[in-house]
mmCIF file of C-alpha atoms in Angstrom:
data_model
loop_
_atom_site.group_PDB
_atom_site.id
_atom_site.type_symbol
_atom_site.label_atom_id
_atom_site.label_comp_id
_atom_site.label_asym_id
_atom_site.label_seq_id
_atom_site.Cartn_x
_atom_site.Cartn_y
_atom_site.Cartn_z
ATOM 1 C CA MET B 1 -0.110 0.081 0.136
ATOM 2 C CA ASP B 2 2.877 2.465 1.216
ATOM 3 C CA TYR B 3 5.194 1.351 -2.462
ATOM 4 C CA ILE B 4 1.386 2.492 -4.285
ATOM 5 C CA LYS B 5 0.980 5.520 -2.285
ATOM 6 C CA ALA B 6 4.915 6.839 -3.294
ATOM 7 C CA LEU B 7 4.491 5.930 -6.345
ATOM 8 C CA GLU B 8 1.151 7.427 -7.045
ATOM 9 C CA ILE B 9 3.623 10.782 -5.791
ATOM 10 C CA ASN B 10 5.752 10.445 -7.676
ATOM 11 C CA ASN B 11 3.844 10.013 -10.737
ATOM 12 C CA PHE B 12 1.927 13.214 -9.200
ATOM 13 C CA ASN B 13 5.742 14.904 -8.559
ATOM 14 C CA ASP B 14 6.961 14.092 -12.901
ATOM 15 C CA TYR B 15 3.713 15.836 -13.570
ATOM 16 C CA LEU B 16 3.661 18.362 -11.924
ATOM 17 C CA ASN B 17 7.386 18.648 -13.075
ATOM 18 C CA HIS B 18 7.524 18.400 -16.531
ATOM 19 C CA LEU B 19 3.967 21.141 -16.461
ATOM 20 C CA ALA B 20 5.725 23.659 -15.226
ATOM 21 C CA GLN B 21 8.659 22.826 -18.058
ATOM 22 C CA CYS B 22 5.220 23.163 -20.568
ATOM 23 C CA ASN B 23 4.339 27.246 -18.661
ATOM 24 C CA LYS B 24 7.691 27.859 -19.527
ATOM 25 C CA VAL B 25 7.741 27.436 -22.873
ATOM 26 C CA VAL B 26 4.538 28.645 -23.699
ATOM 27 C CA ILE B 27 5.175 31.468 -20.761
ATOM 28 C CA GLY B 28 8.730 31.920 -23.084
ATOM 29 C CA THR B 29 6.800 31.931 -26.028
ATOM 30 C CA SER B 30 4.316 34.049 -25.366
ATOM 31 C CA ILE B 31 6.738 37.042 -24.353
ATOM 32 C CA LEU B 32 7.881 36.572 -27.637
ATOM 33 C CA GLY B 33 5.676 36.725 -29.284
ATOM 34 C CA LEU B 34 4.079 39.462 -28.316
ATOM 35 C CA VAL B 35 7.435 41.494 -28.163
ATOM 36 C CA ILE B 36 7.347 40.907 -32.095
ATOM 37 C CA ALA B 37 4.043 42.506 -32.238
ATOM 38 C CA ILE B 38 5.163 45.190 -30.610
ATOM 39 C CA PHE B 39 7.908 46.142 -32.377
ATOM 40 C CA ILE B 40 5.822 44.955 -35.259
ATOM 41 C CA PHE B 41 2.892 47.707 -34.346
ATOM 42 C CA ILE B 42 6.111 50.362 -33.339
ATOM 43 C CA LYS B 43 7.260 50.515 -36.549
ATOM 44 C CA ILE B 44 3.687 50.277 -38.742
ATOM 45 C CA LYS B 45 2.905 53.225 -36.162
ATOM 46 C CA LEU B 46 6.948 55.057 -36.961
ATOM 47 C CA MET B 47 6.961 54.221 -40.657
ATOM 48 C CA ARG B 48 3.392 56.140 -41.661
ATOM 49 C CA CYS B 49 5.437 59.634 -39.869
ATOM 50 C CA ILE B 50 7.662 58.644 -42.905
ATOM 51 C CA GLU B 51 8.580 62.825 -44.179
ATOM 52 C CA LEU B 52 12.175 62.697 -46.048
ATOM 53 C CA ASP B 53 12.483 60.925 -49.487
ATOM 54 C CA PRO B 54 16.438 59.721 -48.593
ATOM 55 C CA LYS B 55 16.371 60.743 -53.473
ATOM 56 C CA VAL B 56 15.860 63.629 -52.508
ATOM 57 C CA LEU B 57 18.117 63.600 -48.739
ATOM 58 C CA HIS B 58 20.219 62.334 -52.249
ATOM 59 C CA GLU B 59 19.749 65.543 -54.493
ATOM 60 C CA CYS B 60 19.387 68.435 -51.572
ATOM 61 C CA THR B 61 23.562 66.446 -50.471
ATOM 62 C CA LYS B 62 25.476 67.206 -54.208
ATOM 63 C CA LYS B 63 23.976 70.865 -54.312
ATOM 64 C CA GLY B 64 27.063 71.095 -52.014
ATOM 65 C CA VAL B 65 29.766 68.453 -53.355
ATOM 66 C CA GLY B 66 32.731 70.665 -54.900
ATOM 67 C CA LEU B 67 32.234 73.376 -52.953
ATOM 68 C CA PRO B 68 34.983 75.411 -49.235
ATOM 69 C CA ILE B 69 32.818 72.848 -47.499
ATOM 70 C CA ASP B 70 31.270 75.738 -44.960
ATOM 71 C CA GLU B 71 30.215 77.021 -47.856
ATOM 72 C CA ALA B 72 28.663 73.059 -48.915
ATOM 73 C CA PHE B 73 26.755 73.661 -45.904
ATOM 74 C CA GLU B 74 25.131 76.541 -46.279
ATOM 75 C CA ALA B 75 24.002 75.785 -49.859
ATOM 76 C CA ILE B 76 22.497 71.885 -48.487
ATOM 77 C CA HIS B 77 21.194 73.181 -45.726
ATOM 78 C CA LYS B 78 18.620 76.074 -47.968
ATOM 79 C CA GLU B 79 18.014 73.472 -50.085
ATOM 80 C CA LEU B 80 17.281 71.350 -47.496
ATOM 81 C CA SER B 81 14.758 73.673 -45.761
ATOM 82 C CA LYS B 82 13.693 74.285 -49.614
ATOM 83 C CA HIS B 83 11.682 71.027 -49.560
ATOM 84 C CA TYR B 84 11.299 70.372 -45.356
ATOM 85 C CA PRO B 85 10.824 73.724 -44.225
ATOM 86 C CA GLN B 86 8.480 72.860 -40.948
ATOM 87 C CA PHE B 87 11.080 69.888 -41.374
ATOM 88 C CA ILE B 88 14.459 71.641 -40.828
ATOM 89 C CA ALA B 89 16.122 72.799 -37.553
ATOM 90 C CA ALA B 90 16.937 76.772 -39.014
ATOM 91 C CA LYS B 91 20.725 77.112 -37.242
ATOM 92 C CA ARG B 92 23.597 74.428 -36.452
ATOM 93 C CA ASN B 93 24.840 74.186 -33.875
ATOM 94 C CA TRP B 94 27.885 71.645 -33.516
ATOM 95 C CA LEU B 95 29.117 69.433 -30.926
ATOM 96 C CA LEU B 96 31.628 66.503 -30.417
ATOM 97 C CA PHE B 97 30.818 62.728 -31.801
ATOM 98 C CA ASN B 98 32.082 59.732 -30.136
ATOM 99 C CA GLY B 99 30.509 55.956 -30.579
ATOM 100 C CA GLY B 100 31.938 52.760 -31.344
ATOM 101 C CA GLY B 101 35.477 54.263 -31.425
ATOM 102 C CA ALA B 102 36.136 56.607 -33.931
ATOM 103 C CA MET B 103 35.187 59.894 -33.375
ATOM 104 C CA GLY B 104 33.886 63.045 -35.217
ATOM 105 C CA GLN B 105 31.630 65.992 -35.093
ATOM 106 C CA MET B 106 27.993 66.361 -35.710
ATOM 107 C CA CYS B 107 25.138 68.895 -36.112
ATOM 108 C CA VAL B 108 21.295 68.253 -35.627
ATOM 109 C CA LEU B 109 19.075 68.892 -38.315
ATOM 110 C CA HIS B 110 16.096 67.480 -37.882
ATOM 111 C CA ALA B 111 14.311 64.613 -34.585
ATOM 112 C CA SER B 112 11.521 63.034 -33.901
ATOM 113 C CA LEU B 113 10.970 59.927 -32.509
ATOM 114 C CA SER B 114 10.870 58.303 -36.512
ATOM 115 C CA GLU B 115 14.045 60.368 -38.365
ATOM 116 C CA TYR B 116 16.802 62.281 -38.272
ATOM 117 C CA LEU B 117 19.401 63.901 -39.719
ATOM 118 C CA ILE B 118 22.345 65.373 -38.818
ATOM 119 C CA PHE B 119 24.961 67.038 -40.671
ATOM 120 C CA TYR B 120 28.662 64.392 -39.494
ATOM 121 C CA GLY B 121 32.489 64.515 -40.138
ATOM 122 C CA THR B 122 35.706 64.422 -39.124
ATOM 123 C CA PRO B 123 39.080 66.845 -40.396
ATOM 124 C CA LEU B 124 41.289 64.109 -39.044
ATOM 125 C CA TYR B 125 41.373 60.449 -40.029
ATOM 126 C CA SER B 126 38.622 57.835 -37.837
ATOM 127 C CA GLN B 127 37.640 54.724 -37.699
ATOM 128 C CA GLY B 128 35.500 53.009 -35.685
ATOM 129 C CA HIS B 129 31.943 50.701 -35.520
ATOM 130 C CA SER B 130 28.971 51.391 -37.380
ATOM 131 C CA GLY B 131 26.187 50.575 -34.208
ATOM 132 C CA ARG B 132 23.480 48.107 -34.796
ATOM 133 C CA TYR B 133 20.016 49.595 -34.404
ATOM 134 C CA LEU B 134 16.593 48.843 -35.031
ATOM 135 C CA MET B 135 16.633 51.726 -38.458
ATOM 136 C CA ASP B 136 17.957 52.112 -41.375
ATOM 137 C CA VAL B 137 21.164 54.559 -42.398
ATOM 138 C CA TYR B 138 21.604 56.084 -45.125
ATOM 139 C CA ASP B 139 25.095 58.594 -46.126
ATOM 140 C CA PHE B 140 24.779 61.207 -48.354
ATOM 141 C CA MET B 141 28.770 61.982 -49.310
ATOM 142 C CA ILE B 142 29.688 66.003 -49.498
ATOM 143 C CA GLN B 143 33.535 65.749 -48.552
ATOM 144 C CA GLY B 144 36.183 62.971 -48.879
ATOM 145 C CA THR B 145 36.057 59.324 -48.599
ATOM 146 C CA THR B 146 34.005 56.802 -46.760
ATOM 147 C CA LYS B 147 35.718 52.246 -46.836
ATOM 148 C CA GLN B 148 33.171 50.523 -45.413
ATOM 149 C CA PHE B 149 33.690 46.118 -44.443
ATOM 150 C CA PHE B 150 32.313 43.402 -43.668
ATOM 151 C CA PRO B 151 32.359 40.404 -42.369
ATOM 152 C CA GLY B 152 33.066 38.427 -44.683
ATOM 153 C CA LYS B 153 34.121 40.624 -47.293
ATOM 154 C CA PHE B 154 38.319 41.032 -47.029
ATOM 155 C CA GLN B 155 37.358 44.571 -49.532
ATOM 156 C CA SER B 156 36.288 47.416 -48.034
ATOM 157 C CA ILE B 157 33.468 49.966 -49.810
ATOM 158 C CA ASP B 158 34.435 52.670 -50.633
ATOM 159 C CA PHE B 159 31.828 55.406 -50.691
ATOM 160 C CA PRO B 160 33.556 58.931 -52.051
ATOM 161 C CA ALA B 161 31.684 62.570 -52.420
ATOM 162 C CA GLY B 162 29.006 62.394 -54.163
ATOM 163 C CA LYS B 163 28.139 59.295 -53.387
ATOM 164 C CA PHE B 164 26.482 57.595 -50.243
ATOM 165 C CA SER B 165 26.286 54.102 -48.690
ATOM 166 C CA TYR B 166 23.593 52.468 -46.906
ATOM 167 C CA LEU B 167 22.914 50.478 -43.585
ATOM 168 C CA PRO B 168 19.945 48.451 -43.706
ATOM 169 C CA MET B 169 17.558 47.653 -40.034
ATOM 170 C CA MET B 170 19.951 44.866 -37.105
ATOM 171 C CA VAL B 171 23.442 45.197 -39.629
ATOM 172 C CA ALA B 172 27.168 46.010 -38.089
ATOM 173 C CA LYS B 173 29.749 47.034 -40.261
ATOM 174 C CA GLY B 174 33.503 48.497 -39.858
ATOM 175 C CA TYR B 175 33.642 51.773 -41.175
ATOM 176 C CA CYS B 176 36.863 54.759 -41.188
ATOM 177 C CA CYS B 177 37.070 58.119 -42.061
ATOM 178 C CA GLU B 178 38.994 59.311 -44.567
ATOM 179 C CA PRO B 179 40.864 62.797 -43.514
ATOM 180 C CA ASN B 180 38.373 65.546 -44.398
ATOM 181 C CA SER B 181 35.516 63.647 -44.843
ATOM 182 C CA TRP B 182 32.090 65.807 -44.486
ATOM 183 C CA MET B 183 28.353 64.363 -44.895
ATOM 184 C CA LEU B 184 25.009 64.233 -44.590
ATOM 185 C CA GLU B 185 23.064 61.003 -42.263
ATOM 186 C CA TYR B 186 20.495 59.619 -42.316
ATOM 187 C CA GLY B 187 18.247 57.293 -39.777
ATOM 188 C CA ARG B 188 14.814 55.772 -39.631
ATOM 189 C CA GLY B 189 13.447 53.482 -37.677
ATOM 190 C CA VAL B 190 12.784 53.561 -33.729
ATOM 191 C CA ILE B 191 15.716 56.346 -32.799
ATOM 192 C CA PRO B 192 15.260 56.488 -29.801
ATOM 193 C CA LEU B 193 17.423 53.242 -28.861
ATOM 194 C CA ALA B 194 20.045 54.454 -31.408
ATOM 195 C CA LEU B 195 21.182 56.516 -28.025
ATOM 196 C CA PRO B 196 22.972 53.557 -25.810
ATOM 197 C CA TYR B 197 25.073 53.717 -28.227
ATOM 198 C CA PHE B 198 26.096 57.706 -28.136
ATOM 199 C CA LEU B 199 25.409 57.246 -24.640
ATOM 200 C CA PHE B 200 28.529 54.418 -23.291
ATOM 201 C CA SER B 201 30.765 54.999 -26.023
ATOM 202 C CA SER B 202 30.517 58.879 -24.131
ATOM 203 C CA ILE B 203 31.638 57.784 -20.569
ATOM 204 C CA PHE B 204 32.772 54.310 -20.825
ATOM 205 C CA VAL B 205 35.744 55.294 -23.704
ATOM 206 C CA THR B 206 36.082 59.364 -22.780
ATOM 207 C CA LEU B 207 33.986 59.925 -19.577
ATOM 208 C CA ASP B 208 32.715 62.956 -21.254
ATOM 209 C CA ILE B 209 28.798 63.403 -21.470
ATOM 210 C CA VAL B 210 29.579 66.660 -21.951
ATOM 211 C CA PRO B 211 28.431 66.726 -26.102
ATOM 212 C CA TRP B 212 25.654 63.428 -24.698
ATOM 213 C CA ILE B 213 23.859 66.078 -22.797
ATOM 214 C CA SER B 214 24.394 68.189 -25.402
ATOM 215 C CA ALA B 215 23.143 66.186 -28.347
ATOM 216 C CA VAL B 216 19.817 64.977 -25.249
ATOM 217 C CA PHE B 217 18.786 68.589 -24.703
ATOM 218 C CA TYR B 218 19.755 69.387 -28.765
ATOM 219 C CA VAL B 219 18.388 66.679 -30.267
ATOM 220 C CA GLY B 220 15.176 66.741 -27.093
ATOM 221 C CA ARG B 221 14.466 70.255 -28.675
ATOM 222 C CA GLU B 222 13.816 69.153 -32.121
ATOM 223 C CA VAL B 223 11.636 65.868 -30.374
ATOM 224 C CA THR B 224 9.342 67.501 -28.904
ATOM 225 C CA LYS B 225 8.863 70.779 -30.865
ATOM 226 C CA ASN B 226 7.080 67.708 -33.613
ATOM 227 C CA LEU B 227 5.450 65.888 -31.584
ATOM 228 C CA LEU B 228 3.836 68.346 -30.297
ATOM 229 C CA ILE B 229 4.166 71.775 -32.493
ATOM 230 C CA ARG B 230 3.925 69.857 -35.611
ATOM 231 C CA ARG B 231 2.170 66.319 -34.512
ATOM 232 C CA LYS B 232 4.349 64.119 -35.602
ATOM 233 C CA ILE B 233 6.135 61.072 -34.193
#
């Protein structure tokens, strides 16, 4: 009799353990499904708010190719303001940028939760890791040359002035900017998730939090304007 009871208890314990294992799988699958569903919803919502067109941005960039860099920035800025008068910042404020081992300076022209547009570059040589984002990134070259490579590729891909490179979502690359390389950079997707790339480089590499705080101020100002005034996510 005791043996039968013990066997029943063991069978019941086995059943509970099996049920617990099944629940873990079900819970894990449910959480993963929920995360994917939320991401798809956010992605669809954000993509409906896209205002900037890469083809137009490329044409605007070409207006500055071949000019002295100060004149190039001015010409491109004016051209962008003609096409997107309500979305381009009137003033250009430059700040240092550190990310993925590379260093340069950038100027925020547009920032929202779904898009950003900046001037970026360096008068010196710089190289690093691109970062891996939930967004697509376009780099329209104004002056100089950038070079990039991907895992398994053993020759660099060069992008001189007038050309542009494209980095798809969740893809990373190695890149370098030759001296005096400047570009118009455009990103579209889940923009806020890119901030840690900049933040961690500022805190743990340079120990200089000032550029990140400045970037948060300028980006936050533009995001707020777009949300409250232009009703743009």
